[in-house]
Structure formats: structure tokens, C-alpha cells
mmCIF file of C-alpha atoms in Angstrom:
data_model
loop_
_atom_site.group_PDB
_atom_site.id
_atom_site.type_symbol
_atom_site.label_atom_id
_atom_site.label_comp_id
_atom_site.label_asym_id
_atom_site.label_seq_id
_atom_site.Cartn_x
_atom_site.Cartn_y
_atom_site.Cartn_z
ATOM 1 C CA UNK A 64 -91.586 68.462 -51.228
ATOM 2 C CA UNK A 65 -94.863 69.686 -52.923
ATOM 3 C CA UNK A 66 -97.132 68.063 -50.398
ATOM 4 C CA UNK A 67 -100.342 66.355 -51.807
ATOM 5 C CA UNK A 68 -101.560 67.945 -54.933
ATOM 6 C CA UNK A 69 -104.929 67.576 -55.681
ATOM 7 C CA UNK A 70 -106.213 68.485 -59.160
ATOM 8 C CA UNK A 71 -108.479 70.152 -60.054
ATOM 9 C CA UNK A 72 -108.971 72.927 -57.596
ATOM 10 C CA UNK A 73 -112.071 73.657 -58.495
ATOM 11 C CA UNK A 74 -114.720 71.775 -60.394
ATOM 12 C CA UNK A 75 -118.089 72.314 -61.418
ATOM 13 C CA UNK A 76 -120.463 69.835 -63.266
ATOM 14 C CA UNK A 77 -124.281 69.840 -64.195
ATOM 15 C CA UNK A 78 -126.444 67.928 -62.081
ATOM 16 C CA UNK A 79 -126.088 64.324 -62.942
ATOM 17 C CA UNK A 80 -122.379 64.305 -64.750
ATOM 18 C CA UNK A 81 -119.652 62.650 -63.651
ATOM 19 C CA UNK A 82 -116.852 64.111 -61.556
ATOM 20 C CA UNK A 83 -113.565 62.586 -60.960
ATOM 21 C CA UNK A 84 -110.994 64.337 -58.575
ATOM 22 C CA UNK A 85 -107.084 63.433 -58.260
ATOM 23 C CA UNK A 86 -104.581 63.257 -55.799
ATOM 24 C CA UNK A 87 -100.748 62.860 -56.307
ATOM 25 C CA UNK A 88 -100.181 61.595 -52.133
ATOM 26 C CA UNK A 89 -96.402 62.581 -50.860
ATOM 27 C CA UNK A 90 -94.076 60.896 -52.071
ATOM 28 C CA UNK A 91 -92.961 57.536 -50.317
ATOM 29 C CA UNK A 92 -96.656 57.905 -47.725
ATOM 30 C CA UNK A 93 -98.191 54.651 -47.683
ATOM 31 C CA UNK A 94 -101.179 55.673 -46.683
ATOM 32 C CA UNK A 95 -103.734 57.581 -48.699
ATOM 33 C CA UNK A 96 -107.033 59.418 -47.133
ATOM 34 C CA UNK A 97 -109.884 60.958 -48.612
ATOM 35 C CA UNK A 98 -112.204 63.674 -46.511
ATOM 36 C CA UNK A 99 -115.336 65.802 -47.240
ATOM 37 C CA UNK A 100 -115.604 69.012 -45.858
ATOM 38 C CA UNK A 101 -118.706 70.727 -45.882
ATOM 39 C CA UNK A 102 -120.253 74.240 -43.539
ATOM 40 C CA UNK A 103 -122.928 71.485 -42.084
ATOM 41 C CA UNK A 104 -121.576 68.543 -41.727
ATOM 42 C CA UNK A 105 -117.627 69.309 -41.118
ATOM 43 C CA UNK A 106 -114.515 67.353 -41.865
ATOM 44 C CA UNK A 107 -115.881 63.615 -43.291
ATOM 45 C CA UNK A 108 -114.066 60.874 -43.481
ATOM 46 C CA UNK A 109 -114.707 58.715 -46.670
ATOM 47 C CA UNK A 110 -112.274 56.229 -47.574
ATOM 48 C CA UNK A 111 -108.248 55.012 -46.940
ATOM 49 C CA UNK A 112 -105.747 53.289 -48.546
ATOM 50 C CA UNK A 113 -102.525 51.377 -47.381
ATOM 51 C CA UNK A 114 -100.288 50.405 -49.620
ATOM 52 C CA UNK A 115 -102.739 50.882 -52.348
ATOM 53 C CA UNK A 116 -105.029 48.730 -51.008
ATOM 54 C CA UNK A 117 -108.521 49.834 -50.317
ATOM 55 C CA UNK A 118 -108.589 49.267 -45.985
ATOM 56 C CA UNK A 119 -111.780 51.152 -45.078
ATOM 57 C CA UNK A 120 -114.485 52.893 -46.642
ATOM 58 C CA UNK A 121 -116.852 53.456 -44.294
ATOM 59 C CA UNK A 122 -117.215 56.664 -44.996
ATOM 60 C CA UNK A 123 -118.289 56.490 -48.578
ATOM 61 C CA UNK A 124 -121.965 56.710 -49.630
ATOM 62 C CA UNK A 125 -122.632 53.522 -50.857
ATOM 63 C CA UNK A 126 -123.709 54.492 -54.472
ATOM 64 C CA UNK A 127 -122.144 56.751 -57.121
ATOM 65 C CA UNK A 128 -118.585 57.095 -54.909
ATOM 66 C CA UNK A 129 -115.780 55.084 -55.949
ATOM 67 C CA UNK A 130 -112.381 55.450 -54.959
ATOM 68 C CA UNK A 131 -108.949 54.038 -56.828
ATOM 69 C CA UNK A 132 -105.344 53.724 -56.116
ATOM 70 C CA UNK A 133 -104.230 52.297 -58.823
ATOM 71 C CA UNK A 134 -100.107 53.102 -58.335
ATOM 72 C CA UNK A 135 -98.677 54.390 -55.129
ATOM 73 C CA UNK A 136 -98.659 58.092 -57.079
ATOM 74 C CA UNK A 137 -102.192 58.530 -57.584
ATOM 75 C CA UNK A 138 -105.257 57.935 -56.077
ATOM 76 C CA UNK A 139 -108.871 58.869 -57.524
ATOM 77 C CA UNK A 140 -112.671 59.600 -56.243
ATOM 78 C CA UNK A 141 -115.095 59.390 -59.211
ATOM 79 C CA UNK A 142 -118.699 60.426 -58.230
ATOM 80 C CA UNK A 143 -121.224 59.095 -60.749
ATOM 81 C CA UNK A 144 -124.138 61.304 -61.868
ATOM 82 C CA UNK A 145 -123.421 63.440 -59.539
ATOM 83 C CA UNK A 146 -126.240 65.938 -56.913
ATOM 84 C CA UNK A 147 -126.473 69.144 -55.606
ATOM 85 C CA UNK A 148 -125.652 67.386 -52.297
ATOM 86 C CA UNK A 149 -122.229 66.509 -53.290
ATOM 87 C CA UNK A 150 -121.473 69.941 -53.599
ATOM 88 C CA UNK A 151 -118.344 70.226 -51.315
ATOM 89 C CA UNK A 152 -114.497 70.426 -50.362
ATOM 90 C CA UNK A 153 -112.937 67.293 -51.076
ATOM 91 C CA UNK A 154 -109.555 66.741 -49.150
ATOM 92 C CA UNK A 155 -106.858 64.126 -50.252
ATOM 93 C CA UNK A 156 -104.390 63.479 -46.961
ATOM 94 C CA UNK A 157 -101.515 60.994 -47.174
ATOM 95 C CA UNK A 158 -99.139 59.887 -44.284
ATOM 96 C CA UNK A 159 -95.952 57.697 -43.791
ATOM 97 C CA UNK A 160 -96.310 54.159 -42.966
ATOM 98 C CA UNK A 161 -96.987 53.131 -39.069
ATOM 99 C CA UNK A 162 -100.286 54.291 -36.784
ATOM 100 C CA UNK A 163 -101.133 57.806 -35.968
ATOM 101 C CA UNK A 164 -98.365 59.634 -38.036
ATOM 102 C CA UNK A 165 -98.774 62.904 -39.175
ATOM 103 C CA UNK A 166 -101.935 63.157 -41.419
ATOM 104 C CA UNK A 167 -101.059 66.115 -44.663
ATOM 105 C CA UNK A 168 -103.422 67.455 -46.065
ATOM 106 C CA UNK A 169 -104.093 68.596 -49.716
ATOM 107 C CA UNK A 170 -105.651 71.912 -50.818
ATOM 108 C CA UNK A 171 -108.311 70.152 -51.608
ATOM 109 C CA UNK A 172 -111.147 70.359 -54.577
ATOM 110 C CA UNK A 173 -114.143 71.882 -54.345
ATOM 111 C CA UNK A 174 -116.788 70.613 -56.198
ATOM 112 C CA UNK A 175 -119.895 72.479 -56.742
ATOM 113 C CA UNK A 176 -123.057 70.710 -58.762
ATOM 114 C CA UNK A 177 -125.077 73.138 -60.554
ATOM 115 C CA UNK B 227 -123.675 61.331 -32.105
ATOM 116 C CA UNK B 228 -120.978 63.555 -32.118
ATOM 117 C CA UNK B 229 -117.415 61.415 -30.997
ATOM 118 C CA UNK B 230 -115.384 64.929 -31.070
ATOM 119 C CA UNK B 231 -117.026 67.639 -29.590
ATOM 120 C CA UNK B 232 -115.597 71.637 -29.625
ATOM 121 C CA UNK B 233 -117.848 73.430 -27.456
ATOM 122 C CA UNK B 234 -116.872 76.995 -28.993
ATOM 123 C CA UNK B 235 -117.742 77.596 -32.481
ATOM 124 C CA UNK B 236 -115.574 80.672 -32.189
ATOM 125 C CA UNK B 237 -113.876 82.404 -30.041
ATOM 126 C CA UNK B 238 -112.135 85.831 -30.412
ATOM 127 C CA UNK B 239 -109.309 87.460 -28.414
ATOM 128 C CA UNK B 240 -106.816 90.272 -28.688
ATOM 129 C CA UNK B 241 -103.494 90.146 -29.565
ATOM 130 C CA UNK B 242 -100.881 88.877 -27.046
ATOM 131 C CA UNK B 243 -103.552 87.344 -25.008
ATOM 132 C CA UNK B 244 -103.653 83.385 -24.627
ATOM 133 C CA UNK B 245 -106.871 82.268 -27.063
ATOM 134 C CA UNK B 246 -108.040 78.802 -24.803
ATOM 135 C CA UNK B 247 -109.856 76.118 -26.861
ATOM 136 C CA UNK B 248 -111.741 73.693 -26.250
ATOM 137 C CA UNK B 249 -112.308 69.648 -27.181
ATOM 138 C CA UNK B 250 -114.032 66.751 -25.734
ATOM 139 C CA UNK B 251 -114.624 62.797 -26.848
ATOM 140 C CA UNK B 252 -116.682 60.114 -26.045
ATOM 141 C CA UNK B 253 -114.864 56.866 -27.449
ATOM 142 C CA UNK B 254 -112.021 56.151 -24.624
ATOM 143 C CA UNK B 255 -110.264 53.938 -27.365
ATOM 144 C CA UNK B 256 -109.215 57.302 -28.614
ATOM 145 C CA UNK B 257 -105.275 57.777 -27.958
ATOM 146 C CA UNK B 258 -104.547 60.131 -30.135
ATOM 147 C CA UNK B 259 -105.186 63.716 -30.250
ATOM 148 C CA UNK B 260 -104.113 65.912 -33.386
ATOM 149 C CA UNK B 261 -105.040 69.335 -33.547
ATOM 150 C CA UNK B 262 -105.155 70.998 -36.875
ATOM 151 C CA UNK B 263 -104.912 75.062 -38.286
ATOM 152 C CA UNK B 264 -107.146 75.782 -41.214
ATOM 153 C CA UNK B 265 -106.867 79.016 -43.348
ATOM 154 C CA UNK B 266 -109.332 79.579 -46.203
ATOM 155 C CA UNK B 267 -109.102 77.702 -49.124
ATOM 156 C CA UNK B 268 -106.208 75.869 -47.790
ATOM 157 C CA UNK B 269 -106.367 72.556 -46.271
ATOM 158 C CA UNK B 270 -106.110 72.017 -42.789
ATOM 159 C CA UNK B 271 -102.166 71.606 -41.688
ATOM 160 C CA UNK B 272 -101.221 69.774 -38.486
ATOM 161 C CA UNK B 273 -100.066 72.207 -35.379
ATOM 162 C CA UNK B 274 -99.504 69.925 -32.566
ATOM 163 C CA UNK B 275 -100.527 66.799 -31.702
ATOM 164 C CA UNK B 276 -100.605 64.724 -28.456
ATOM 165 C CA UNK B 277 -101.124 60.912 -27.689
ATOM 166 C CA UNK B 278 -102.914 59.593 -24.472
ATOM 167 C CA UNK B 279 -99.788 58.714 -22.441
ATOM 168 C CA UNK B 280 -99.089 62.340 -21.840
ATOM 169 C CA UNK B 281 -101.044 65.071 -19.960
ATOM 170 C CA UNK B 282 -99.214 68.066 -21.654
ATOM 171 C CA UNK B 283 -97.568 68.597 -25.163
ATOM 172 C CA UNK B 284 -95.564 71.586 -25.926
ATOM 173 C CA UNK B 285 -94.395 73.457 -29.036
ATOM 174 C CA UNK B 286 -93.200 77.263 -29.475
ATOM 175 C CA UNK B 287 -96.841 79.278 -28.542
ATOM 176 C CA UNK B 288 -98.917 76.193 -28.501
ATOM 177 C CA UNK B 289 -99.697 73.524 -25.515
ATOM 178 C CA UNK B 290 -102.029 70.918 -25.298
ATOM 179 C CA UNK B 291 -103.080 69.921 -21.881
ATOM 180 C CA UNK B 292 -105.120 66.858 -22.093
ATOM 181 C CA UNK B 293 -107.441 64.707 -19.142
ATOM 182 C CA UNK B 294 -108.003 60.616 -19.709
ATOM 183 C CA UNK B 295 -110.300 60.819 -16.852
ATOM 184 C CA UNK B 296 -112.428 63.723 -18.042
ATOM 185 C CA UNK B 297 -111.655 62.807 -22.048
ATOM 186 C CA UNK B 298 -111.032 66.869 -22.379
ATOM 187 C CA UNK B 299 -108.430 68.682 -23.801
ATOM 188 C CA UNK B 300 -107.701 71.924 -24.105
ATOM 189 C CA UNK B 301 -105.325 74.036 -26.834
ATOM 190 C CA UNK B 302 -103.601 76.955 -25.402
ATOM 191 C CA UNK B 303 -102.116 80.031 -27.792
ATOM 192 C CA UNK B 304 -100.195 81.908 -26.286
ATOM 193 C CA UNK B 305 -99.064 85.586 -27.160
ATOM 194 C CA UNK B 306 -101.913 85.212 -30.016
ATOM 195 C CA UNK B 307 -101.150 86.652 -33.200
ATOM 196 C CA UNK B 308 -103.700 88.344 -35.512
ATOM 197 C CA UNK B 309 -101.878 85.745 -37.953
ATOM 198 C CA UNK B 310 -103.440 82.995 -35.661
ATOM 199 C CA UNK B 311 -107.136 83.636 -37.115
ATOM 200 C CA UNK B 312 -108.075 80.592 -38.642
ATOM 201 C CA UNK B 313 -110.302 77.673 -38.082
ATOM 202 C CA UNK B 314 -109.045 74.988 -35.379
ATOM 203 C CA UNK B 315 -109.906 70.987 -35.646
ATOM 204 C CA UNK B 316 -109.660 68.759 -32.778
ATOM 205 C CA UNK B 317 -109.059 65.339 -34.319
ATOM 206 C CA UNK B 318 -108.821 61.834 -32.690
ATOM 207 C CA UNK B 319 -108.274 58.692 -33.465
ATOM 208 C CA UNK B 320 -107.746 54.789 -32.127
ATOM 209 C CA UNK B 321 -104.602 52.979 -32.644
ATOM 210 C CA UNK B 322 -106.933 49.976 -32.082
ATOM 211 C CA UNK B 323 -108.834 50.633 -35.114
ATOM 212 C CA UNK B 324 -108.633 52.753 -38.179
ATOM 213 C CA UNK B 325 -106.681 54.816 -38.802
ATOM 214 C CA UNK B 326 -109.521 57.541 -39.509
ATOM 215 C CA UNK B 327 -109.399 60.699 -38.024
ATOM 216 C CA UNK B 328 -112.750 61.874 -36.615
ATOM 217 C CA UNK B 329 -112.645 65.661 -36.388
ATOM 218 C CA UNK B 330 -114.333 67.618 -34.099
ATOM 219 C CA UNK B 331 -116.405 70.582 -35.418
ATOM 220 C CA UNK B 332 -113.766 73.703 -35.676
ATOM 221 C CA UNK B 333 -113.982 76.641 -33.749
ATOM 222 C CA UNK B 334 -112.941 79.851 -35.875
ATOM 223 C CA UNK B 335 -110.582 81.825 -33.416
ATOM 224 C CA UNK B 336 -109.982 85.814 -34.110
ATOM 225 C CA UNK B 337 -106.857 87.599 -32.822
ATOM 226 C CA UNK B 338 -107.903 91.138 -32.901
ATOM 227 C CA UNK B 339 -105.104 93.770 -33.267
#
């Protein structure tokens, strides 16, 4: 068992590229997470799926971020033209199917906008 | 407003004393209770975890002890380890609701030799 892989580890883009970050969830988890980690503003939940479907993404600022889960093997965050302020440690977590499991977490990618 | 509250931002002890941390809430929906270890550049792993029907949870070096009333819990190391340093999340969540986590702030706990 690999846990989550996320890819890449580390990214950095110019300020207003595009950055797209993946995560390979555990195998057989039907339920994939996505966090932001940042000094200020912590752990930050941005989006979930379950069973590939998109369930809440409350989380998510409401322009640029998009998340994907297209097959139950990989999910995606794109961040359109992207800002200094998304600089940050995006996490991938995935867990097995039923409420309050345990959550595994990815190394995570951090993402730095220059 | 914060939902998951860790009063210490860190906290350092020495080795083979019990490092105490802290965690409070305000949503009483809230019935479950993960707390998560952090290393650099790592993501955070789960170490224990409790849910709301219990007041204690026990594993190896690690208890929880956890209050409904006073929506506090505490995590309790015992015999720290200077391999213990790391970063510690309280995390809750609703069974009710989401199935978010909302994580507390970390508190960054030293284990001196």
C-alpha cells in the first residue's frame, strides 16, 4: 500500500499560469478530500468526493479552483491563472467508504507562485 | 470564528515526561475527534482518534480524555520521545453533516533530550 500519492511534490508557476495538481487516492477509498495548508490560515478544507461524485465544495474559492474525479484512481485541482495567494501545501486525503473513517493523508504539493 | 480551538501553539517538554495538549470546539454536532501527527514535509498521519460516546481512548503512549459537557479534550503523551516533536492537529467532525474535517490550529510539541 503506497498511500495517496500526490504528484508533483513541488510546483512552481509564474503569476497568472495555470497549475494542476494530482492525486492517485488509496486504492478501493471511496472518498476523496482535498486540503490547503498554509502558516496563517492552517489546515483548509476545499472540496470532497464520494464515489467520484463531487459532494461538497464549500471550501473552494469560487473562481479559478476546479476540482475533478474523473475515475475512482485519480482526482485533480486545476487553479486557473493562478496568485501569489495560492502559494501553499495542497493535501489530497482519501478514506474507505462509511462516516468518520480514518482520513490518509498525502505528502502533499506545495505550490509556490512567483 | 474558530470551530477547533488549540490553546497552545507549542509546547515543549523533556524526555520521559507526559507532553499534555490541548483542544476545544464550539459546534456540539461534533462527534468525532481525530487527532493527527505532522512531521515536516510530510502530511499529517492519524494517531488516535476518539468519537463522542466515550470519555477516554487509549493506544500504546497516547490517551485522549475527552468532556461533552465542557466540549474539551485533551491528548496525553506519555514517556515523550524526542521522536515525538512534530506538529499536533485536533480535528472534528459531524456525522450529521459532511464529512469535512475542521482542524484545529496545531500546536508544535518539543521533546527535549
Amino acid at each position: 500500500n503506497a498511500g495517496v500519492i500526490q504528484t508533483p511534490r513541488h510546483k512552481v508557476t509564474g503569476k497568472g499560469q495555470e497549475a494542476t495538481l494530482w492525486c492517485e487516492p488509496i486504492s478501493g477509498h471511496s472518498a476523496v478530500f482535498w486540503y490547503r495548508q498554509t502558516i496563517v490560515q492552517g489546515l483548509e478544507f476545499l472540496t470532497y468526493f464520494r464515489n467520484q461524485a463531487p459532494i461538497d465544495d464549500s471550501g473552494m474559492p469560487k473562481e479559478r479552483f476546479s476540482a475533478q474525479m474523473p475515475n475512482q484512481s485519480h482526482s485533480t485541482l486545476k487553479i486557473q491563472s493562478t496568485q501569489p495567494q495560492d502559494s501553499a501545501v495542497y493535501l489530497c486525503a482519501s478514506s474507505s467508504p462509511g462516516k468518520n473513517t480514518e482520513v490518509f493523508f498525502g505528502k502533499g504539493t506545495r505550490l509556490t507562485v512567483v | 470564528q474558530q470551530q477547533v480551538r488549540q490553546s497552545s501553539q507549542s509546547l515543549t517538554v523533556w524526555e520521559g515526561e507526559t507532553a499534555i495538549l490541548n483542544c476545544s470546539y464550539e459546534n456540539s454536532a461534533f462527534d468525532y475527534f481525530p487527532w493527527y501527527q505532522q512531521f515536516p514535509g510530510e502530511g499529517p498521519a492519524l494517531l488516535i482518534a476518539i468519537r463522542s460516546v466515550s470519555d477516554k481512548k487509549e493506544d500504546g503512549r497516547f490517551t485522549i480524555f475527552f468532556n461533552k459537557r465542557e466540549k474539551n479534550l485533551s491528548l496525553h503523551i506519555k514517556d515523550s520521545q524526542p521522536g515525538d516533536s512534530a506538529t499536533y492537529f485536533c480535528a472534528a467532525s459531524a456525522s450529521s453533516g459532511s464529512w469535512q474535517l475542521i482542524f484545529g490550529s496545531g500546536t508544535q510539541l518539543t521533546v527535549m533530550p
